[in-house]
Amino acid sequence: MNNQQPRSDSFDAACYEIRVQGLLSTDRYDWLESTILSFNKQQTVLLINLPDQSALYGLLKRIRDCGLPLLSIQRVSFNRCIPEEAYKTTMKAAITERYGNSDTVSIQKIPTPKPGPTEVLIKIKTTTVNSADWRIRSLNVPRGFGLLLRLAFGFSKPRKLVFGMELAGTIVCVGEDVDQFDVGDEVIAFPGSKMGAHAEYIALDENSNILHKPANMDWDAAAALCFGGTTAYDFLMNKGKLNAGERVLINGASGTVGSAAIQIAKYYGAIVTAVCSADNAKLAYQLGADNVVDYRTEDFTTLNQQWDIILDAVGNAAFSRVSHSLLPSGRLLMVVADLPQTLKSLLINGKDNKRAIAGTAREEYGDLQQLINLFTKGAFKPVIQQVLPFQDIRKAHAILDHGHKRGSLVIQVDDDLN
């Protein structure tokens, strides 16, 4: 990355951004053919690379001859942006202006974010619609969390109109103080609860959860890596302290979190039982499960078996229901739990040191790096149910409204991927 600043006592070839009141067009002025133009509120923004000061003066004279007022001119660092991308003034975004069903989501044009000094602008290739997007939009949350969700995300309507918690894309512009990334870098990003990924562009601080995408990871898998993977990793490894040789049951094993949990638990040496429908049993075995329980015909709590860890990604395995299915020092990891269960988990230390653990999954850079490491080793790959174009993002929300999702729903934002 070249951070060298131009000398103040000389004029080198440089890129200039020139703003003019009124509309200029290459149809009327052929001398604009080598210029990148964008338009915003009756203004024309010209971006042009000029070889010397004489060329700059000549261009300004032609603009004056058109009778259009000159608003501003500034020298920009050409190697820090891809001009045809970074200077787009508007972008498409999926907007959710009120709480409700999938019909509340619509694609609209909104201003493209401009990166600050420590931010990067990412052109989004792919993103996902996940269960967190669904819960926030629909207000379908476990008992007791409705008011807390409104306080966090907006009481009468969503405070953040653009949802989306994970993405993959290409950096098209970097702020002047950025030194960890450069234009053209292919990255995975996890804005998490800050959201904003259901759009063509997003500006993120370089020190947020952004990682370089492995060359052998496709765009669909890259987008689906973060949400389910970090949730499963955090509950199993950080909260649950999984040890090799332990017996682990995963309730809801075919969903985004459950399918990730099978692979992570297996890699770290666990003996895995997956609870899912018979339709998804083959998938569970392929991911590494040692045993499968069909929840439609069997209740795992009535089996004469015990586990060191029960990870509940469904929300129907209260401690009172499953404690007898835990081995001594067993842990119930409640990925989905209502507020009373969450509060009780802070106090539970049952017979034989059995305990329940609840709470939100952390959004940590280190966990993301571990997931990428597992991917490069062939130990983890996100399960994808369906890939949809951006214009069909409402369909992805509708699928979540009907439940029983198998893996991730990936949205291809970039038209070039469709």
Coordinates of C-alpha atoms in Angstrom, one line a residue:
M1 CA 0.0 0.0 0.0
N2 CA 1.4 3.3 -1.0
N3 CA 0.9 6.0 1.7
Q4 CA 3.3 8.5 0.3
Q5 CA 1.9 12.0 0.1
P6 CA 2.4 14.3 -3.0
R7 CA 5.0 17.0 -2.7
S8 CA 3.6 20.4 -2.1
D9 CA 6.2 22.1 -4.3
S10 CA 5.6 20.1 -7.5
F11 CA 2.7 18.9 -9.7
D12 CA 2.6 15.2 -10.6
A13 CA 0.0 13.3 -12.5
A14 CA -3.0 13.1 -10.2
C15 CA -6.6 12.3 -9.9
Y16 CA -9.1 15.1 -9.2
E17 CA -12.7 15.2 -8.0
I18 CA -14.5 18.3 -9.4
R19 CA -18.0 19.2 -8.4
V20 CA -20.2 21.4 -10.6
Q21 CA -23.7 22.8 -10.1
G22 CA -25.8 21.5 -13.0
L23 CA -25.7 18.5 -15.2
L24 CA -22.8 17.7 -17.6
S25 CA -23.2 14.9 -20.2
T26 CA -20.8 13.1 -22.5
D27 CA -23.5 13.3 -25.1
R28 CA -23.1 17.0 -25.3
Y29 CA -19.4 17.4 -24.5
D30 CA -17.1 14.9 -26.1
W31 CA -14.2 16.1 -24.0
L32 CA -15.8 14.4 -21.0
E33 CA -15.3 10.9 -22.5
S34 CA -12.2 10.1 -20.4
T35 CA -14.0 11.4 -17.3
I36 CA -16.0 9.3 -14.8
L37 CA -19.3 11.1 -14.0
S38 CA -21.8 10.7 -11.3
F39 CA -24.9 12.8 -10.5
N40 CA -26.4 13.9 -7.2
K41 CA -29.1 16.5 -6.6
Q42 CA -28.5 18.6 -9.8
Q43 CA -24.8 18.3 -9.3
T44 CA -22.2 16.6 -11.5
V45 CA -19.2 15.0 -9.9
L46 CA -16.2 14.5 -12.3
L47 CA -13.4 12.2 -11.5
I48 CA -10.5 12.5 -13.9
N49 CA -6.8 11.6 -14.0
L50 CA -4.7 14.6 -15.3
P51 CA -1.1 14.6 -16.4
D52 CA -0.1 18.1 -15.3
Q53 CA -1.3 21.5 -14.1
S54 CA -1.9 22.8 -17.6
A55 CA -4.4 20.0 -18.2
L56 CA -6.2 21.0 -15.0
Y57 CA -6.4 24.6 -16.0
G58 CA -7.7 23.6 -19.5
L59 CA -10.4 21.4 -18.0
L60 CA -11.6 24.2 -15.6
K61 CA -11.8 26.6 -18.5
R62 CA -14.0 24.3 -20.4
I63 CA -16.3 23.9 -17.4
R64 CA -16.5 27.7 -17.1
D65 CA -17.3 28.0 -20.8
C66 CA -20.3 25.7 -20.2
G67 CA -21.7 28.3 -17.8
L68 CA -21.9 26.0 -14.9
P69 CA -20.8 27.2 -11.4
L70 CA -17.7 25.3 -10.0
L71 CA -18.5 24.1 -6.5
S72 CA -15.3 22.4 -5.4
I73 CA -12.1 20.8 -6.5
Q74 CA -9.9 18.4 -4.6
R75 CA -7.0 16.2 -5.3
V76 CA -7.7 12.6 -4.4
S77 CA -5.4 9.6 -4.0
F78 CA -6.1 7.6 -7.1
N79 CA -4.6 4.3 -5.8
R80 CA -6.9 4.3 -2.8
C81 CA -10.1 3.9 -4.7
I82 CA -11.7 2.2 -7.7
P83 CA -13.3 5.3 -9.1
E84 CA -16.2 3.7 -11.0
E85 CA -17.2 2.0 -7.7
A86 CA -16.2 4.4 -5.0
Y87 CA -17.9 7.4 -6.5
K88 CA -21.4 6.0 -7.0
T89 CA -23.6 8.3 -5.0
T90 CA -26.6 5.9 -4.5
M91 CA -26.9 2.2 -4.0
K92 CA -29.6 -0.5 -3.8
A93 CA -30.5 -1.7 -0.3
A94 CA -33.2 -3.9 1.3
I95 CA -35.1 -1.5 3.6
T96 CA -37.2 -2.6 6.6
E97 CA -39.2 0.4 7.7
R98 CA -41.6 -1.3 10.1
Y99 CA -41.8 -4.5 12.1
G100 CA -43.9 -7.3 10.6
N101 CA -43.8 -10.1 8.1
S102 CA -41.7 -10.4 5.0
D103 CA -43.8 -7.8 3.1
T104 CA -42.2 -5.1 5.2
V105 CA -38.9 -5.6 3.2
S106 CA -38.4 -3.6 0.0
I107 CA -35.5 -2.7 -2.2
Q108 CA -34.8 1.1 -2.4
K109 CA -32.1 3.5 -3.5
I110 CA -30.3 5.1 -0.6
P111 CA -27.0 7.2 -0.5
T112 CA -23.8 5.2 -0.8
P113 CA -21.8 5.4 2.5
K114 CA -18.5 7.3 2.3
P115 CA -15.6 5.7 4.2
G116 CA -14.0 7.8 7.0
P117 CA -10.2 8.0 7.6
T118 CA -10.0 4.6 9.3
E119 CA -12.8 2.9 7.3
V120 CA -13.0 0.7 4.2
L121 CA -15.8 0.7 1.7
I122 CA -16.8 -2.8 0.7
K123 CA -18.7 -3.7 -2.5
I124 CA -20.8 -6.6 -1.2
K125 CA -20.9 -9.7 -3.3
T126 CA -22.9 -11.9 -1.1
T127 CA -24.8 -11.8 2.3
T128 CA -27.3 -13.9 4.1
V129 CA -30.7 -13.6 5.7
N130 CA -30.5 -15.4 9.0
S131 CA -32.6 -16.1 12.1
A132 CA -31.5 -12.9 13.8
D133 CA -32.7 -10.8 10.9
W134 CA -36.0 -12.6 11.1
R135 CA -36.4 -12.2 14.9
I136 CA -35.7 -8.5 14.7
R137 CA -38.0 -7.9 11.8
S138 CA -40.9 -10.0 13.0
L139 CA -40.4 -9.4 16.8
N140 CA -40.7 -13.1 17.1
V141 CA -38.4 -13.5 20.1
P142 CA -38.4 -15.9 23.1
R143 CA -40.7 -14.9 26.0
G144 CA -39.6 -11.8 27.9
F145 CA -37.2 -10.4 25.2
G146 CA -39.8 -8.3 23.2
L147 CA -39.3 -5.1 25.2
L148 CA -35.5 -5.6 25.3
L149 CA -35.4 -6.1 21.5
R150 CA -37.4 -2.9 20.9
L151 CA -35.1 -0.9 23.3
A152 CA -32.0 -2.2 21.4
F153 CA -33.3 -1.9 17.8
G154 CA -36.1 0.7 17.9
F155 CA -39.3 0.9 19.9
S156 CA -42.0 1.6 17.3
K157 CA -40.0 0.8 14.2
P158 CA -36.5 -0.5 13.3
R159 CA -33.8 2.1 14.1
K160 CA -31.5 0.6 11.5
L161 CA -33.4 0.2 8.3
V162 CA -30.8 -2.0 6.5
F163 CA -30.5 -5.4 8.1
G164 CA -27.8 -8.1 7.4
M165 CA -25.2 -9.3 9.8
E166 CA -22.6 -11.0 7.6
L167 CA -21.1 -10.5 4.1
A168 CA -18.4 -11.1 1.7
G169 CA -17.1 -8.6 -0.9
T170 CA -14.3 -6.6 -2.4
I171 CA -12.8 -3.4 -0.9
V172 CA -13.2 -0.6 -3.4
C173 CA -12.1 2.4 -1.3
V174 CA -10.0 2.9 1.8
G175 CA -9.6 5.8 4.2
E176 CA -6.4 7.8 4.3
D177 CA -5.4 6.2 7.6
V178 CA -6.1 2.6 6.7
D179 CA -3.0 0.4 6.7
Q180 CA -4.4 -3.2 7.1
F181 CA -6.3 -3.4 3.8
D182 CA -6.0 -2.2 0.3
V183 CA -8.2 -1.6 -2.7
G184 CA -9.0 -4.9 -4.4
D185 CA -8.8 -7.1 -1.3
E186 CA -11.4 -9.8 -1.1
V187 CA -12.8 -10.0 2.4
I188 CA -15.3 -11.5 4.8
A189 CA -17.0 -9.1 7.3
F190 CA -19.2 -9.6 10.3
P191 CA -20.9 -6.4 11.3
G192 CA -23.1 -8.5 13.5
S193 CA -25.7 -6.6 15.5
K194 CA -24.6 -3.3 13.9
M195 CA -26.1 -4.8 10.7
G196 CA -26.0 -3.0 7.3
A197 CA -25.1 -6.0 5.0
H198 CA -28.3 -6.1 2.9
A199 CA -27.0 -3.4 0.5
E200 CA -24.6 -3.0 -2.4
Y201 CA -22.0 -1.3 -0.2
I202 CA -21.0 -1.0 3.5
A203 CA -18.4 1.2 5.2
L204 CA -16.7 -0.5 8.2
D205 CA -13.8 0.4 10.4
E206 CA -10.6 -1.5 9.5
N207 CA -10.4 -2.7 13.1
S208 CA -13.8 -4.3 13.1
N209 CA -14.5 -7.9 12.2
I210 CA -13.0 -8.0 8.7
L211 CA -10.8 -10.8 7.5
H212 CA -9.2 -11.7 4.1
K213 CA -11.2 -14.3 2.2
P214 CA -9.2 -17.5 1.5
A215 CA -8.6 -17.9 -2.2
N216 CA -10.3 -21.4 -2.2
M217 CA -13.5 -20.1 -0.5
D218 CA -16.3 -19.2 -2.9
W219 CA -18.4 -16.1 -2.3
D220 CA -21.5 -18.0 -1.1
A221 CA -19.6 -19.9 1.6
A222 CA -17.8 -16.8 2.6
A223 CA -21.0 -14.9 3.3
A224 CA -22.4 -17.8 5.3
L225 CA -19.4 -18.4 7.5
C226 CA -19.9 -16.0 10.3
F227 CA -23.3 -16.0 12.0
G228 CA -23.9 -19.7 12.5
G229 CA -20.2 -20.5 12.8
T230 CA -19.4 -18.0 15.5
T231 CA -22.5 -18.9 17.5
A232 CA -21.7 -22.6 17.5
Y233 CA -18.0 -22.0 18.2
D234 CA -18.7 -19.6 21.1
F235 CA -21.2 -21.8 22.8
L236 CA -19.2 -25.0 22.4
M237 CA -15.7 -23.8 22.9
N238 CA -15.8 -20.6 25.0
K239 CA -19.0 -21.1 27.0
G240 CA -19.2 -24.9 27.0
K241 CA -15.4 -25.7 27.3
L242 CA -15.7 -28.7 25.1
N243 CA -13.1 -31.4 25.6
A244 CA -12.0 -34.2 23.3
G245 CA -13.9 -37.4 23.9
E246 CA -17.0 -35.8 25.4
R247 CA -20.4 -36.8 24.3
V248 CA -22.4 -33.9 22.6
L249 CA -26.0 -33.8 21.6
I250 CA -27.1 -31.0 19.2
N251 CA -30.8 -30.2 19.2
G252 CA -31.7 -28.6 15.9
A253 CA -28.8 -30.1 14.0
S254 CA -29.8 -29.1 10.5
G255 CA -30.1 -25.4 11.0
T256 CA -27.3 -22.8 10.5
V257 CA -26.0 -23.1 14.0
G258 CA -26.7 -26.8 14.4
S259 CA -24.9 -27.8 11.2
A260 CA -21.9 -25.7 12.2
A261 CA -21.9 -27.2 15.7
I262 CA -21.8 -30.8 14.3
Q263 CA -18.6 -30.0 12.4
I264 CA -16.9 -28.0 15.1
A265 CA -17.7 -30.6 17.8
K266 CA -16.5 -33.4 15.6
Y267 CA -13.2 -31.6 14.8
Y268 CA -12.4 -31.1 18.4
G269 CA -12.9 -34.8 19.2
A270 CA -16.5 -35.1 20.4
I271 CA -18.9 -38.0 20.0
V272 CA -21.8 -36.3 18.3
T273 CA -25.5 -37.1 18.4
A274 CA -27.6 -35.0 16.0
V275 CA -31.4 -34.3 16.6
C276 CA -33.1 -33.5 13.4
S277 CA -35.8 -34.9 11.0
A278 CA -35.3 -38.1 9.1
D279 CA -35.1 -36.0 5.9
N280 CA -32.0 -34.3 7.3
A281 CA -30.3 -37.4 8.7
K282 CA -28.1 -38.0 5.7
L283 CA -26.8 -34.4 5.9
A284 CA -26.1 -34.8 9.7
Y285 CA -24.1 -38.0 9.0
Q286 CA -22.2 -36.3 6.2
L287 CA -21.3 -33.4 8.5
G288 CA -19.8 -35.9 11.0
A289 CA -22.6 -37.0 13.4
D290 CA -22.1 -40.4 15.0
N291 CA -25.7 -40.9 15.7
V292 CA -29.0 -39.2 14.6
V293 CA -32.3 -39.0 16.5
D294 CA -35.4 -38.2 14.5
Y295 CA -37.3 -35.8 16.7
R296 CA -40.6 -36.6 14.9
T297 CA -40.5 -40.2 16.1
E298 CA -38.3 -40.1 19.2
D299 CA -37.8 -37.8 22.2
F300 CA -34.1 -37.7 23.1
T301 CA -34.9 -37.0 26.7
T302 CA -36.6 -40.5 27.0
L303 CA -33.6 -42.4 25.6
N304 CA -31.5 -44.2 28.1
Q305 CA -28.5 -42.0 27.2
Q306 CA -26.6 -39.2 28.7
W307 CA -24.3 -36.5 27.3
D308 CA -21.6 -34.1 28.6
I309 CA -23.1 -31.3 26.5
I310 CA -26.5 -30.7 25.1
L311 CA -26.6 -27.7 22.7
D312 CA -30.1 -26.5 22.2
A313 CA -30.5 -24.4 19.0
V314 CA -34.3 -24.8 19.0
G315 CA -35.5 -23.5 22.3
N316 CA -37.4 -26.5 23.6
A317 CA -34.8 -28.1 26.0
A318 CA -35.4 -26.4 29.3
F319 CA -33.0 -27.5 32.1
S320 CA -35.9 -29.1 34.0
R321 CA -36.7 -31.3 31.0
V322 CA -33.1 -32.4 30.1
S323 CA -31.1 -32.4 33.3
H324 CA -31.5 -36.1 33.7
S325 CA -29.9 -36.5 30.2
L326 CA -26.7 -34.8 31.3
L327 CA -23.7 -36.6 32.7
P328 CA -22.1 -35.3 36.0
S329 CA -20.6 -31.9 35.3
G330 CA -22.8 -31.8 32.1
R331 CA -23.6 -28.5 30.5
L332 CA -26.8 -27.4 28.8
L333 CA -26.0 -24.7 26.2
M334 CA -29.1 -22.7 25.4
V335 CA -28.5 -20.9 22.2
V336 CA -32.3 -20.1 22.2
A337 CA -33.8 -19.4 25.6
D338 CA -36.5 -17.2 27.0
L339 CA -35.8 -14.5 29.6
P340 CA -36.8 -16.6 32.7
Q341 CA -34.6 -19.5 31.5
T342 CA -31.7 -17.1 30.8
L343 CA -32.0 -15.6 34.3
K344 CA -32.3 -19.0 35.9
S345 CA -29.1 -20.1 34.1
L346 CA -27.2 -17.6 36.2
L347 CA -28.2 -19.5 39.3
I348 CA -28.4 -23.1 38.2
N349 CA -25.8 -25.4 39.7
G350 CA -27.7 -28.7 39.8
K351 CA -27.0 -32.1 41.2
D352 CA -23.6 -33.5 40.2
N353 CA -22.5 -30.0 39.1
K354 CA -24.8 -30.0 36.1
R355 CA -25.5 -26.5 34.9
A356 CA -27.2 -24.4 32.2
I357 CA -25.5 -21.7 30.2
A358 CA -27.4 -19.1 28.1
G359 CA -26.8 -15.6 26.7
T360 CA -25.9 -14.1 23.3
A361 CA -23.0 -15.3 21.2
R362 CA -20.0 -13.0 21.2
E363 CA -18.8 -11.4 18.0
E364 CA -15.0 -11.8 18.2
Y365 CA -12.4 -11.5 15.6
G366 CA -10.5 -14.4 17.1
D367 CA -13.5 -16.8 16.7
L368 CA -13.8 -15.8 13.0
Q369 CA -10.1 -16.5 12.5
Q370 CA -10.6 -19.9 14.0
L371 CA -13.5 -20.6 11.6
I372 CA -11.4 -19.7 8.6
N373 CA -8.6 -21.9 10.0
L374 CA -11.1 -24.8 10.2
F375 CA -12.3 -24.1 6.7
T376 CA -8.8 -24.2 5.2
K377 CA -8.2 -27.5 7.0
G378 CA -11.4 -28.9 5.5
A379 CA -13.0 -29.3 8.9
F380 CA -15.8 -26.7 8.5
K381 CA -17.9 -25.6 5.6
P382 CA -21.2 -23.6 6.0
V383 CA -24.3 -25.5 4.9
I384 CA -26.3 -23.5 2.3
Q385 CA -30.0 -24.2 1.8
Q386 CA -30.6 -21.8 -1.1
V387 CA -28.9 -19.0 -3.0
L388 CA -31.2 -16.2 -4.2
P389 CA -30.6 -13.0 -6.2
F390 CA -30.8 -9.7 -4.4
Q391 CA -34.2 -8.8 -5.9
D392 CA -35.6 -11.9 -4.2
I393 CA -34.4 -11.1 -0.7
R394 CA -38.0 -10.8 0.4
K395 CA -38.5 -14.5 -0.5
A396 CA -35.6 -15.4 1.9
H397 CA -37.5 -13.6 4.7
A398 CA -40.7 -15.5 3.8
I399 CA -38.8 -18.8 4.0
L400 CA -37.8 -17.8 7.6
D401 CA -41.4 -16.8 8.4
H402 CA -42.4 -20.5 7.7
G403 CA -39.5 -22.0 9.7
H404 CA -37.6 -25.3 9.5
K405 CA -34.6 -23.8 7.6
R406 CA -31.8 -26.1 6.5
G407 CA -28.5 -24.2 6.7
S408 CA -28.1 -20.7 5.4
L409 CA -30.0 -18.6 2.9
V410 CA -27.4 -16.7 0.8
I411 CA -28.2 -13.6 -1.1
Q412 CA -26.1 -12.7 -4.2
V413 CA -26.0 -8.9 -4.1
D414 CA -23.6 -8.5 -7.0
D415 CA -25.4 -8.9 -10.4
D416 CA -22.3 -10.4 -11.9
L417 CA -22.8 -13.5 -9.7
N418 CA -26.3 -14.2 -11.0

